[in-house]
Amino acid sequence: MQADRVIRALSALAQEHRLAAFRLLVQAGEDGVAAGVLAERLDVPPSSMSFHLAQLTNAGLVTQRRESRSIIYFADYAAMNGLMGYLTENCCGGVPCADDFACLPDSRRKSA
C-alpha cells in the first residue's frame, strides 16, 4: 500500500462517526448495511451520514451497491488488511507478533 493511500485511509478513520460506521460495516460482513440503518444506529442525521460514507468511500475503505432505493455499504477487507499490513510490516524488529509480549521493546521483554 502506498503512503498517500494510507494517509487518506487514516484521515478518514480519524473521526468518531466514520470510525464507528466502519466498525459496524466490518461487523456486518458481506451483508453490508444500508446508509439509513447506519445513520439510525449511530444517531447521525442522514445527510451527515452520507458525507461520512463518501469520505470512507473516497479513502477506499468502503464500497457501495444500489439495491432498489437503498445504497448498501460494505467494508473493503482488502483495503483494511492492506492498511493493517502497512502499519505492522516492520513491527517487532522482524519477530512475529503472535502476542502482545512480542511487540514489547527488548528491555521490557527481558523483565516481563
PDB file of N, CA and C in Angstrom:
ATOM      1  N   MET A   1       0.856  -1.178   0.000  1.00  0.00           N
ATOM      2  CA  MET A   1       0.000   0.000   0.000  1.00  0.00           C
ATOM      3  C   MET A   1       0.894   1.231   0.000  1.00  0.00           C
ATOM      4  N   GLN A   2       0.522   2.203  -0.800  1.00  0.00           N
ATOM      5  CA  GLN A   2       1.324   3.414  -0.910  1.00  0.00           C
ATOM      6  C   GLN A   2       0.965   4.406   0.195  1.00  0.00           C
ATOM      7  N   ALA A   3       1.947   5.224   0.557  1.00  0.00           N
ATOM      8  CA  ALA A   3       1.792   6.157   1.676  1.00  0.00           C
ATOM      9  C   ALA A   3       0.603   7.090   1.489  1.00  0.00           C
ATOM     10  N   ASP A   4       0.342   7.577   0.270  1.00  0.00           N
ATOM     11  CA  ASP A   4      -0.779   8.503   0.087  1.00  0.00           C
ATOM     12  C   ASP A   4      -2.117   7.826   0.365  1.00  0.00           C
ATOM     13  N   ARG A   5      -2.256   6.549   0.028  1.00  0.00           N
ATOM     14  CA  ARG A   5      -3.498   5.817   0.335  1.00  0.00           C
ATOM     15  C   ARG A   5      -3.627   5.581   1.836  1.00  0.00           C
ATOM     16  N   VAL A   6      -2.514   5.309   2.485  1.00  0.00           N
ATOM     17  CA  VAL A   6      -2.526   5.105   3.939  1.00  0.00           C
ATOM     18  C   VAL A   6      -2.965   6.386   4.630  1.00  0.00           C
ATOM     19  N   ILE A   7      -2.431   7.513   4.196  1.00  0.00           N
ATOM     20  CA  ILE A   7      -2.787   8.805   4.793  1.00  0.00           C
ATOM     21  C   ILE A   7      -4.264   9.102   4.591  1.00  0.00           C
ATOM     22  N   ARG A   8      -4.799   8.848   3.395  1.00  0.00           N
ATOM     23  CA  ARG A   8      -6.230   9.070   3.145  1.00  0.00           C
ATOM     24  C   ARG A   8      -7.079   8.163   4.030  1.00  0.00           C
ATOM     25  N   ALA A   9      -6.677   6.906   4.167  1.00  0.00           N
ATOM     26  CA  ALA A   9      -7.445   5.960   4.985  1.00  0.00           C
ATOM     27  C   ALA A   9      -7.427   6.371   6.456  1.00  0.00           C
ATOM     28  N   LEU A  10      -6.256   6.688   6.967  1.00  0.00           N
ATOM     29  CA  LEU A  10      -6.167   7.082   8.374  1.00  0.00           C
ATOM     30  C   LEU A  10      -6.896   8.392   8.632  1.00  0.00           C
ATOM     31  N   SER A  11      -6.831   9.310   7.677  1.00  0.00           N
ATOM     32  CA  SER A  11      -7.562  10.578   7.820  1.00  0.00           C
ATOM     33  C   SER A  11      -9.063  10.331   7.873  1.00  0.00           C
ATOM     34  N   ALA A  12      -9.537   9.430   7.032  1.00  0.00           N
ATOM     35  CA  ALA A  12     -10.970   9.125   7.024  1.00  0.00           C
ATOM     36  C   ALA A  12     -11.409   8.490   8.336  1.00  0.00           C
ATOM     37  N   LEU A  13     -10.567   7.661   8.908  1.00  0.00           N
ATOM     38  CA  LEU A  13     -10.923   6.977  10.153  1.00  0.00           C
ATOM     39  C   LEU A  13     -10.727   7.847  11.393  1.00  0.00           C
ATOM     40  N   ALA A  14     -10.097   8.982  11.230  1.00  0.00           N
ATOM     41  CA  ALA A  14      -9.785   9.853  12.370  1.00  0.00           C
ATOM     42  C   ALA A  14     -10.949  10.782  12.706  1.00  0.00           C
ATOM     43  N   GLN A  15     -12.139  10.234  12.682  1.00  0.00           N
ATOM     44  CA  GLN A  15     -13.345  10.987  13.032  1.00  0.00           C
ATOM     45  C   GLN A  15     -14.307   9.990  13.670  1.00  0.00           C
ATOM     46  N   GLU A  16     -14.910  10.366  14.764  1.00  0.00           N
ATOM     47  CA  GLU A  16     -15.721   9.454  15.583  1.00  0.00           C
ATOM     48  C   GLU A  16     -16.801   8.710  14.802  1.00  0.00           C
ATOM     49  N   HIS A  17     -17.612   9.428  14.020  1.00  0.00           N
ATOM     50  CA  HIS A  17     -18.721   8.770  13.321  1.00  0.00           C
ATOM     51  C   HIS A  17     -18.240   7.884  12.176  1.00  0.00           C
ATOM     52  N   ARG A  18     -17.190   8.305  11.489  1.00  0.00           N
ATOM     53  CA  ARG A  18     -16.658   7.476  10.401  1.00  0.00           C
ATOM     54  C   ARG A  18     -16.032   6.205  10.956  1.00  0.00           C
ATOM     55  N   LEU A  19     -15.303   6.322  12.043  1.00  0.00           N
ATOM     56  CA  LEU A  19     -14.711   5.132  12.658  1.00  0.00           C
ATOM     57  C   LEU A  19     -15.802   4.175  13.124  1.00  0.00           C
ATOM     58  N   ALA A  20     -16.830   4.701  13.751  1.00  0.00           N
ATOM     59  CA  ALA A  20     -17.934   3.860  14.225  1.00  0.00           C
ATOM     60  C   ALA A  20     -18.653   3.197  13.049  1.00  0.00           C
ATOM     61  N   ALA A  21     -18.882   3.946  11.973  1.00  0.00           N
ATOM     62  CA  ALA A  21     -19.542   3.378  10.795  1.00  0.00           C
ATOM     63  C   ALA A  21     -18.689   2.278  10.183  1.00  0.00           C
ATOM     64  N   PHE A  22     -17.394   2.511  10.079  1.00  0.00           N
ATOM     65  CA  PHE A  22     -16.517   1.496   9.508  1.00  0.00           C
ATOM     66  C   PHE A  22     -16.518   0.240  10.361  1.00  0.00           C
ATOM     67  N   ARG A  23     -16.489   0.400  11.660  1.00  0.00           N
ATOM     68  CA  ARG A  23     -16.528  -0.777  12.553  1.00  0.00           C
ATOM     69  C   ARG A  23     -17.825  -1.559  12.378  1.00  0.00           C
ATOM     70  N   LEU A  24     -18.946  -0.848  12.246  1.00  0.00           N
ATOM     71  CA  LEU A  24     -20.217  -1.537  12.008  1.00  0.00           C
ATOM     72  C   LEU A  24     -20.203  -2.279  10.675  1.00  0.00           C
ATOM     73  N   LEU A  25     -19.603  -1.685   9.659  1.00  0.00           N
ATOM     74  CA  LEU A  25     -19.524  -2.342   8.358  1.00  0.00           C
ATOM     75  C   LEU A  25     -18.623  -3.572   8.410  1.00  0.00           C
ATOM     76  N   VAL A  26     -17.547  -3.497   9.155  1.00  0.00           N
ATOM     77  CA  VAL A  26     -16.675  -4.658   9.320  1.00  0.00           C
ATOM     78  C   VAL A  26     -17.442  -5.778  10.009  1.00  0.00           C
ATOM     79  N   GLN A  27     -18.220  -5.447  11.025  1.00  0.00           N
ATOM     80  CA  GLN A  27     -19.000  -6.446  11.750  1.00  0.00           C
ATOM     81  C   GLN A  27     -20.103  -7.050  10.886  1.00  0.00           C
ATOM     82  N   ALA A  28     -20.656  -6.259   9.973  1.00  0.00           N
ATOM     83  CA  ALA A  28     -21.767  -6.721   9.146  1.00  0.00           C
ATOM     84  C   ALA A  28     -21.334  -7.761   8.121  1.00  0.00           C
ATOM     85  N   GLY A  29     -20.078  -7.756   7.756  1.00  0.00           N
ATOM     86  CA  GLY A  29     -19.593  -8.739   6.794  1.00  0.00           C
ATOM     87  C   GLY A  29     -20.141  -8.506   5.408  1.00  0.00           C
ATOM     88  N   GLU A  30     -20.348  -9.584   4.677  1.00  0.00           N
ATOM     89  CA  GLU A  30     -20.748  -9.493   3.274  1.00  0.00           C
ATOM     90  C   GLU A  30     -22.183  -9.022   3.080  1.00  0.00           C
ATOM     91  N   ASP A  31     -22.968  -8.959   4.133  1.00  0.00           N
ATOM     92  CA  ASP A  31     -24.340  -8.450   4.018  1.00  0.00           C
ATOM     93  C   ASP A  31     -24.361  -6.931   3.852  1.00  0.00           C
ATOM     94  N   GLY A  32     -23.355  -6.253   4.396  1.00  0.00           N
ATOM     95  CA  GLY A  32     -23.332  -4.801   4.329  1.00  0.00           C
ATOM     96  C   GLY A  32     -24.428  -4.179   5.164  1.00  0.00           C
ATOM     97  N   VAL A  33     -24.519  -2.860   5.109  1.00  0.00           N
ATOM     98  CA  VAL A  33     -25.521  -2.123   5.874  1.00  0.00           C
ATOM     99  C   VAL A  33     -25.994  -0.951   5.026  1.00  0.00           C
ATOM    100  N   ALA A  34     -27.290  -0.732   5.026  1.00  0.00           N
ATOM    101  CA  ALA A  34     -27.858   0.401   4.300  1.00  0.00           C
ATOM    102  C   ALA A  34     -27.460   1.701   4.996  1.00  0.00           C
ATOM    103  N   ALA A  35     -27.297   2.740   4.189  1.00  0.00           N
ATOM    104  CA  ALA A  35     -26.895   4.042   4.728  1.00  0.00           C
ATOM    105  C   ALA A  35     -27.862   4.525   5.804  1.00  0.00           C
ATOM    106  N   GLY A  36     -29.155   4.355   5.576  1.00  0.00           N
ATOM    107  CA  GLY A  36     -30.153   4.791   6.554  1.00  0.00           C
ATOM    108  C   GLY A  36     -30.046   4.049   7.868  1.00  0.00           C
ATOM    109  N   VAL A  37     -29.748   2.770   7.793  1.00  0.00           N
ATOM    110  CA  VAL A  37     -29.591   1.967   9.016  1.00  0.00           C
ATOM    111  C   VAL A  37     -28.354   2.427   9.782  1.00  0.00           C
ATOM    112  N   LEU A  38     -27.268   2.702   9.062  1.00  0.00           N
ATOM    113  CA  LEU A  38     -26.070   3.222   9.731  1.00  0.00           C
ATOM    114  C   LEU A  38     -26.381   4.531  10.443  1.00  0.00           C
ATOM    115  N   ALA A  39     -27.096   5.424   9.758  1.00  0.00           N
ATOM    116  CA  ALA A  39     -27.443   6.715  10.357  1.00  0.00           C
ATOM    117  C   ALA A  39     -28.266   6.517  11.627  1.00  0.00           C
ATOM    118  N   GLU A  40     -29.229   5.611  11.586  1.00  0.00           N
ATOM    119  CA  GLU A  40     -30.062   5.342  12.771  1.00  0.00           C
ATOM    120  C   GLU A  40     -29.233   4.765  13.905  1.00  0.00           C
ATOM    121  N   ARG A  41     -28.413   3.770  13.595  1.00  0.00           N
ATOM    122  CA  ARG A  41     -27.645   3.092  14.645  1.00  0.00           C
ATOM    123  C   ARG A  41     -26.626   4.018  15.292  1.00  0.00           C
ATOM    124  N   LEU A  42     -26.128   4.981  14.537  1.00  0.00           N
ATOM    125  CA  LEU A  42     -25.135   5.905  15.081  1.00  0.00           C
ATOM    126  C   LEU A  42     -25.750   7.218  15.545  1.00  0.00           C
ATOM    127  N   ASP A  43     -27.058   7.340  15.386  1.00  0.00           N
ATOM    128  CA  ASP A  43     -27.779   8.554  15.772  1.00  0.00           C
ATOM    129  C   ASP A  43     -27.162   9.790  15.105  1.00  0.00           C
ATOM    130  N   VAL A  44     -27.004   9.675  13.784  1.00  0.00           N
ATOM    131  CA  VAL A  44     -26.431  10.741  12.968  1.00  0.00           C
ATOM    132  C   VAL A  44     -27.459  11.118  11.912  1.00  0.00           C
ATOM    133  N   PRO A  45     -27.655  12.386  11.615  1.00  0.00           N
ATOM    134  CA  PRO A  45     -28.593  12.766  10.549  1.00  0.00           C
ATOM    135  C   PRO A  45     -28.180  12.116   9.217  1.00  0.00           C
ATOM    136  N   PRO A  46     -29.167  11.690   8.415  1.00  0.00           N
ATOM    137  CA  PRO A  46     -28.841  11.023   7.147  1.00  0.00           C
ATOM    138  C   PRO A  46     -27.905  11.826   6.243  1.00  0.00           C
ATOM    139  N   SER A  47     -28.070  13.139   6.189  1.00  0.00           N
ATOM    140  CA  SER A  47     -27.189  13.942   5.336  1.00  0.00           C
ATOM    141  C   SER A  47     -25.745  13.894   5.838  1.00  0.00           C
ATOM    142  N   SER A  48     -25.563  13.909   7.139  1.00  0.00           N
ATOM    143  CA  SER A  48     -24.218  13.803   7.711  1.00  0.00           C
ATOM    144  C   SER A  48     -23.633  12.420   7.455  1.00  0.00           C
ATOM    145  N   MET A  49     -24.487  11.390   7.574  1.00  0.00           N
ATOM    146  CA  MET A  49     -24.010  10.035   7.333  1.00  0.00           C
ATOM    147  C   MET A  49     -23.546   9.879   5.892  1.00  0.00           C
ATOM    148  N   SER A  50     -24.269  10.491   4.959  1.00  0.00           N
ATOM    149  CA  SER A  50     -23.871  10.445   3.552  1.00  0.00           C
ATOM    150  C   SER A  50     -22.492  11.062   3.362  1.00  0.00           C
ATOM    151  N   PHE A  51     -22.250  12.175   4.025  1.00  0.00           N
ATOM    152  CA  PHE A  51     -20.943  12.824   3.950  1.00  0.00           C
ATOM    153  C   PHE A  51     -19.855  11.899   4.483  1.00  0.00           C
ATOM    154  N   HIS A  52     -20.090  11.293   5.647  1.00  0.00           N
ATOM    155  CA  HIS A  52     -19.093  10.413   6.258  1.00  0.00           C
ATOM    156  C   HIS A  52     -18.832   9.190   5.384  1.00  0.00           C
ATOM    157  N   LEU A  53     -19.892   8.617   4.827  1.00  0.00           N
ATOM    158  CA  LEU A  53     -19.719   7.450   3.960  1.00  0.00           C
ATOM    159  C   LEU A  53     -18.970   7.815   2.681  1.00  0.00           C
ATOM    160  N   ALA A  54     -19.196   9.012   2.173  1.00  0.00           N
ATOM    161  CA  ALA A  54     -18.448   9.467   0.994  1.00  0.00           C
ATOM    162  C   ALA A  54     -16.957   9.576   1.311  1.00  0.00           C
ATOM    163  N   GLN A  55     -16.634  10.058   2.507  1.00  0.00           N
ATOM    164  CA  GLN A  55     -15.230  10.155   2.913  1.00  0.00           C
ATOM    165  C   GLN A  55     -14.584   8.771   2.994  1.00  0.00           C
ATOM    166  N   LEU A  56     -15.305   7.809   3.568  1.00  0.00           N
ATOM    167  CA  LEU A  56     -14.779   6.440   3.665  1.00  0.00           C
ATOM    168  C   LEU A  56     -14.637   5.802   2.290  1.00  0.00           C
ATOM    169  N   THR A  57     -15.588   6.096   1.399  1.00  0.00           N
ATOM    170  CA  THR A  57     -15.520   5.571   0.040  1.00  0.00           C
ATOM    171  C   THR A  57     -14.341   6.175  -0.705  1.00  0.00           C
ATOM    172  N   ASN A  58     -14.173   7.495  -0.608  1.00  0.00           N
ATOM    173  CA  ASN A  58     -13.048   8.169  -1.269  1.00  0.00           C
ATOM    174  C   ASN A  58     -11.705   7.677  -0.750  1.00  0.00           C
ATOM    175  N   ALA A  59     -11.664   7.253   0.486  1.00  0.00           N
ATOM    176  CA  ALA A  59     -10.430   6.729   1.073  1.00  0.00           C
ATOM    177  C   ALA A  59     -10.192   5.274   0.667  1.00  0.00           C
ATOM    178  N   GLY A  60     -11.168   4.670  -0.008  1.00  0.00           N
ATOM    179  CA  GLY A  60     -11.015   3.293  -0.456  1.00  0.00           C
ATOM    180  C   GLY A  60     -11.299   2.249   0.601  1.00  0.00           C
ATOM    181  N   LEU A  61     -11.928   2.653   1.702  1.00  0.00           N
ATOM    182  CA  LEU A  61     -12.196   1.716   2.788  1.00  0.00           C
ATOM    183  C   LEU A  61     -13.550   1.029   2.685  1.00  0.00           C
ATOM    184  N   VAL A  62     -14.475   1.614   1.944  1.00  0.00           N
ATOM    185  CA  VAL A  62     -15.798   1.004   1.774  1.00  0.00           C
ATOM    186  C   VAL A  62     -16.196   1.034   0.307  1.00  0.00           C
ATOM    187  N   THR A  63     -17.077   0.112  -0.038  1.00  0.00           N
ATOM    188  CA  THR A  63     -17.679   0.083  -1.363  1.00  0.00           C
ATOM    189  C   THR A  63     -19.181   0.180  -1.171  1.00  0.00           C
ATOM    190  N   GLN A  64     -19.878   0.401  -2.271  1.00  0.00           N
ATOM    191  CA  GLN A  64     -21.328   0.548  -2.177  1.00  0.00           C
ATOM    192  C   GLN A  64     -22.003  -0.158  -3.339  1.00  0.00           C
ATOM    193  N   ARG A  65     -23.270  -0.513  -3.107  1.00  0.00           N
ATOM    194  CA  ARG A  65     -24.093  -1.125  -4.147  1.00  0.00           C
ATOM    195  C   ARG A  65     -25.525  -0.630  -3.965  1.00  0.00           C
ATOM    196  N   ARG A  66     -26.132  -0.248  -5.059  1.00  0.00           N
ATOM    197  CA  ARG A  66     -27.522   0.193  -5.004  1.00  0.00           C
ATOM    198  C   ARG A  66     -28.426  -1.033  -5.042  1.00  0.00           C
ATOM    199  N   GLU A  67     -29.388  -1.063  -4.131  1.00  0.00           N
ATOM    200  CA  GLU A  67     -30.429  -2.087  -4.104  1.00  0.00           C
ATOM    201  C   GLU A  67     -31.758  -1.358  -4.018  1.00  0.00           C
ATOM    202  N   SER A  68     -32.453  -1.317  -5.133  1.00  0.00           N
ATOM    203  CA  SER A  68     -33.717  -0.594  -5.213  1.00  0.00           C
ATOM    204  C   SER A  68     -33.466   0.875  -4.876  1.00  0.00           C
ATOM    205  N   ARG A  69     -34.084   1.365  -3.807  1.00  0.00           N
ATOM    206  CA  ARG A  69     -33.909   2.767  -3.422  1.00  0.00           C
ATOM    207  C   ARG A  69     -32.846   2.965  -2.347  1.00  0.00           C
ATOM    208  N   SER A  70     -32.240   1.882  -1.908  1.00  0.00           N
ATOM    209  CA  SER A  70     -31.226   1.962  -0.849  1.00  0.00           C
ATOM    210  C   SER A  70     -29.824   1.812  -1.419  1.00  0.00           C
ATOM    211  N   ILE A  71     -28.880   2.398  -0.723  1.00  0.00           N
ATOM    212  CA  ILE A  71     -27.471   2.172  -1.028  1.00  0.00           C
ATOM    213  C   ILE A  71     -26.897   1.372   0.138  1.00  0.00           C
ATOM    214  N   ILE A  72     -26.361   0.215  -0.203  1.00  0.00           N
ATOM    215  CA  ILE A  72     -25.787  -0.678   0.798  1.00  0.00           C
ATOM    216  C   ILE A  72     -24.282  -0.489   0.772  1.00  0.00           C
ATOM    217  N   TYR A  73     -23.708  -0.301   1.949  1.00  0.00           N
ATOM    218  CA  TYR A  73     -22.266  -0.090   2.076  1.00  0.00           C
ATOM    219  C   TYR A  73     -21.611  -1.329   2.669  1.00  0.00           C
ATOM    220  N   PHE A  74     -20.376  -1.575   2.231  1.00  0.00           N
ATOM    221  CA  PHE A  74     -19.606  -2.743   2.649  1.00  0.00           C
ATOM    222  C   PHE A  74     -18.192  -2.316   2.992  1.00  0.00           C
ATOM    223  N   ALA A  75     -17.624  -2.923   4.014  1.00  0.00           N
ATOM    224  CA  ALA A  75     -16.207  -2.700   4.307  1.00  0.00           C
ATOM    225  C   ALA A  75     -15.394  -3.371   3.213  1.00  0.00           C
ATOM    226  N   ASP A  76     -14.334  -2.717   2.782  1.00  0.00           N
ATOM    227  CA  ASP A  76     -13.403  -3.310   1.817  1.00  0.00           C
ATOM    228  C   ASP A  76     -12.300  -3.976   2.634  1.00  0.00           C
ATOM    229  N   TYR A  77     -12.426  -5.287   2.805  1.00  0.00           N
ATOM    230  CA  TYR A  77     -11.497  -6.014   3.663  1.00  0.00           C
ATOM    231  C   TYR A  77     -10.077  -6.028   3.102  1.00  0.00           C
ATOM    232  N   ALA A  78      -9.936  -6.032   1.783  1.00  0.00           N
ATOM    233  CA  ALA A  78      -8.603  -5.998   1.187  1.00  0.00           C
ATOM    234  C   ALA A  78      -7.910  -4.681   1.534  1.00  0.00           C
ATOM    235  N   ALA A  79      -8.652  -3.574   1.473  1.00  0.00           N
ATOM    236  CA  ALA A  79      -8.078  -2.275   1.832  1.00  0.00           C
ATOM    237  C   ALA A  79      -7.746  -2.234   3.319  1.00  0.00           C
ATOM    238  N   MET A  80      -8.631  -2.755   4.148  1.00  0.00           N
ATOM    239  CA  MET A  80      -8.390  -2.772   5.588  1.00  0.00           C
ATOM    240  C   MET A  80      -7.153  -3.607   5.903  1.00  0.00           C
ATOM    241  N   ASN A  81      -7.051  -4.785   5.293  1.00  0.00           N
ATOM    242  CA  ASN A  81      -5.887  -5.641   5.540  1.00  0.00           C
ATOM    243  C   ASN A  81      -4.610  -5.016   4.999  1.00  0.00           C
ATOM    244  N   GLY A  82      -4.710  -4.306   3.873  1.00  0.00           N
ATOM    245  CA  GLY A  82      -3.549  -3.608   3.338  1.00  0.00           C
ATOM    246  C   GLY A  82      -3.072  -2.521   4.283  1.00  0.00           C
ATOM    247  N   LEU A  83      -4.015  -1.784   4.859  1.00  0.00           N
ATOM    248  CA  LEU A  83      -3.676  -0.742   5.821  1.00  0.00           C
ATOM    249  C   LEU A  83      -3.007  -1.349   7.054  1.00  0.00           C
ATOM    250  N   MET A  84      -3.592  -2.411   7.576  1.00  0.00           N
ATOM    251  CA  MET A  84      -3.015  -3.066   8.752  1.00  0.00           C
ATOM    252  C   MET A  84      -1.632  -3.625   8.432  1.00  0.00           C
ATOM    253  N   GLY A  85      -1.484  -4.197   7.250  1.00  0.00           N
ATOM    254  CA  GLY A  85      -0.193  -4.726   6.849  1.00  0.00           C
ATOM    255  C   GLY A  85       0.857  -3.628   6.756  1.00  0.00           C
ATOM    256  N   TYR A  86       0.468  -2.487   6.197  1.00  0.00           N
ATOM    257  CA  TYR A  86       1.385  -1.359   6.085  1.00  0.00           C
ATOM    258  C   TYR A  86       1.829  -0.894   7.472  1.00  0.00           C
ATOM    259  N   LEU A  87       0.891  -0.819   8.398  1.00  0.00           N
ATOM    260  CA  LEU A  87       1.199  -0.335   9.742  1.00  0.00           C
ATOM    261  C   LEU A  87       2.060  -1.297  10.537  1.00  0.00           C
ATOM    262  N   THR A  88       1.996  -2.576  10.214  1.00  0.00           N
ATOM    263  CA  THR A  88       2.714  -3.572  11.017  1.00  0.00           C
ATOM    264  C   THR A  88       3.844  -4.275  10.277  1.00  0.00           C
ATOM    265  N   GLU A  89       4.135  -3.891   9.030  1.00  0.00           N
ATOM    266  CA  GLU A  89       5.117  -4.637   8.257  1.00  0.00           C
ATOM    267  C   GLU A  89       6.516  -4.637   8.868  1.00  0.00           C
ATOM    268  N   ASN A  90       6.874  -3.641   9.606  1.00  0.00           N
ATOM    269  CA  ASN A  90       8.202  -3.613  10.229  1.00  0.00           C
ATOM    270  C   ASN A  90       8.114  -3.727  11.747  1.00  0.00           C
ATOM    271  N   CYS A  91       7.010  -4.239  12.215  1.00  0.00           N
ATOM    272  CA  CYS A  91       6.759  -4.348  13.649  1.00  0.00           C
ATOM    273  C   CYS A  91       7.710  -5.346  14.306  1.00  0.00           C
ATOM    274  N   CYS A  92       8.072  -5.070  15.506  1.00  0.00           N
ATOM    275  CA  CYS A  92       8.790  -6.002  16.377  1.00  0.00           C
ATOM    276  C   CYS A  92      10.170  -6.397  15.864  1.00  0.00           C
ATOM    277  N   GLY A  93      10.751  -5.597  15.009  1.00  0.00           N
ATOM    278  CA  GLY A  93      12.103  -5.900  14.539  1.00  0.00           C
ATOM    279  C   GLY A  93      12.203  -7.232  13.825  1.00  0.00           C
ATOM    280  N   GLY A  94      11.140  -7.637  13.143  1.00  0.00           N
ATOM    281  CA  GLY A  94      11.166  -8.888  12.405  1.00  0.00           C
ATOM    282  C   GLY A  94      10.684 -10.088  13.196  1.00  0.00           C
ATOM    283  N   VAL A  95      10.415  -9.921  14.482  1.00  0.00           N
ATOM    284  CA  VAL A  95       9.904 -11.013  15.300  1.00  0.00           C
ATOM    285  C   VAL A  95       8.401 -11.127  15.058  1.00  0.00           C
ATOM    286  N   PRO A  96       7.880 -12.325  14.791  1.00  0.00           N
ATOM    287  CA  PRO A  96       6.427 -12.446  14.587  1.00  0.00           C
ATOM    288  C   PRO A  96       5.646 -11.922  15.793  1.00  0.00           C
ATOM    289  N   CYS A  97       4.587 -11.196  15.513  1.00  0.00           N
ATOM    290  CA  CYS A  97       3.775 -10.583  16.569  1.00  0.00           C
ATOM    291  C   CYS A  97       2.606 -11.477  16.924  1.00  0.00           C
ATOM    292  N   ALA A  98       2.858 -12.635  17.430  1.00  0.00           N
ATOM    293  CA  ALA A  98       1.794 -13.567  17.765  1.00  0.00           C
ATOM    294  C   ALA A  98       1.046 -13.150  19.019  1.00  0.00           C
ATOM    295  N   ASP A  99       1.681 -12.362  19.861  1.00  0.00           N
ATOM    296  CA  ASP A  99       1.015 -11.899  21.090  1.00  0.00           C
ATOM    297  C   ASP A  99       1.551 -10.528  21.467  1.00  0.00           C
ATOM    298  N   ASP A 100       0.963  -9.939  22.482  1.00  0.00           N
ATOM    299  CA  ASP A 100       1.388  -8.610  22.917  1.00  0.00           C
ATOM    300  C   ASP A 100       2.832  -8.611  23.415  1.00  0.00           C
ATOM    301  N   PHE A 101       3.260  -9.705  23.978  1.00  0.00           N
ATOM    302  CA  PHE A 101       4.613  -9.801  24.524  1.00  0.00           C
ATOM    303  C   PHE A 101       5.660  -9.582  23.442  1.00  0.00           C
ATOM    304  N   ALA A 102       5.424 -10.101  22.229  1.00  0.00           N
ATOM    305  CA  ALA A 102       6.398  -9.986  21.146  1.00  0.00           C
ATOM    306  C   ALA A 102       6.625  -8.538  20.743  1.00  0.00           C
ATOM    307  N   CYS A 103       5.640  -7.664  20.930  1.00  0.00           N
ATOM    308  CA  CYS A 103       5.756  -6.275  20.494  1.00  0.00           C
ATOM    309  C   CYS A 103       6.329  -5.350  21.550  1.00  0.00           C
ATOM    310  N   LEU A 104       6.696  -5.878  22.699  1.00  0.00           N
ATOM    311  CA  LEU A 104       7.326  -5.049  23.725  1.00  0.00           C
ATOM    312  C   LEU A 104       8.767  -4.755  23.324  1.00  0.00           C
ATOM    313  N   PRO A 105       9.280  -3.588  23.705  1.00  0.00           N
ATOM    314  CA  PRO A 105      10.701  -3.314  23.463  1.00  0.00           C
ATOM    315  C   PRO A 105      11.560  -4.370  24.161  1.00  0.00           C
ATOM    316  N   ASP A 106      12.772  -4.624  23.645  1.00  0.00           N
ATOM    317  CA  ASP A 106      13.647  -5.668  24.194  1.00  0.00           C
ATOM    318  C   ASP A 106      13.804  -5.549  25.696  1.00  0.00           C
ATOM    319  N   SER A 107      14.020  -4.328  26.205  1.00  0.00           N
ATOM    320  CA  SER A 107      14.248  -4.153  27.644  1.00  0.00           C
ATOM    321  C   SER A 107      13.037  -4.594  28.452  1.00  0.00           C
ATOM    322  N   ARG A 108      11.833  -4.362  27.962  1.00  0.00           N
ATOM    323  CA  ARG A 108      10.624  -4.758  28.691  1.00  0.00           C
ATOM    324  C   ARG A 108      10.357  -6.244  28.544  1.00  0.00           C
ATOM    325  N   ARG A 109      10.781  -6.859  27.395  1.00  0.00           N
ATOM    326  CA  ARG A 109      10.593  -8.297  27.210  1.00  0.00           C
ATOM    327  C   ARG A 109      11.426  -9.064  28.207  1.00  0.00           C
ATOM    328  N   LYS A 110      12.653  -8.587  28.463  1.00  0.00           N
ATOM    329  CA  LYS A 110      13.562  -9.286  29.380  1.00  0.00           C
ATOM    330  C   LYS A 110      13.044  -9.243  30.805  1.00  0.00           C
ATOM    331  N   SER A 111      12.385  -8.135  31.194  1.00  0.00           N
ATOM    332  CA  SER A 111      11.923  -8.023  32.570  1.00  0.00           C
ATOM    333  C   SER A 111      10.535  -8.630  32.772  1.00  0.00           C
ATOM    334  N   ALA A 112       9.829  -8.938  31.687  1.00  0.00           N
ATOM    335  CA  ALA A 112       8.465  -9.467  31.814  1.00  0.00           C
ATOM    336  C   ALA A 112       8.417 -10.912  32.178  1.00  0.00           C
TER     337      ALA A 112
END
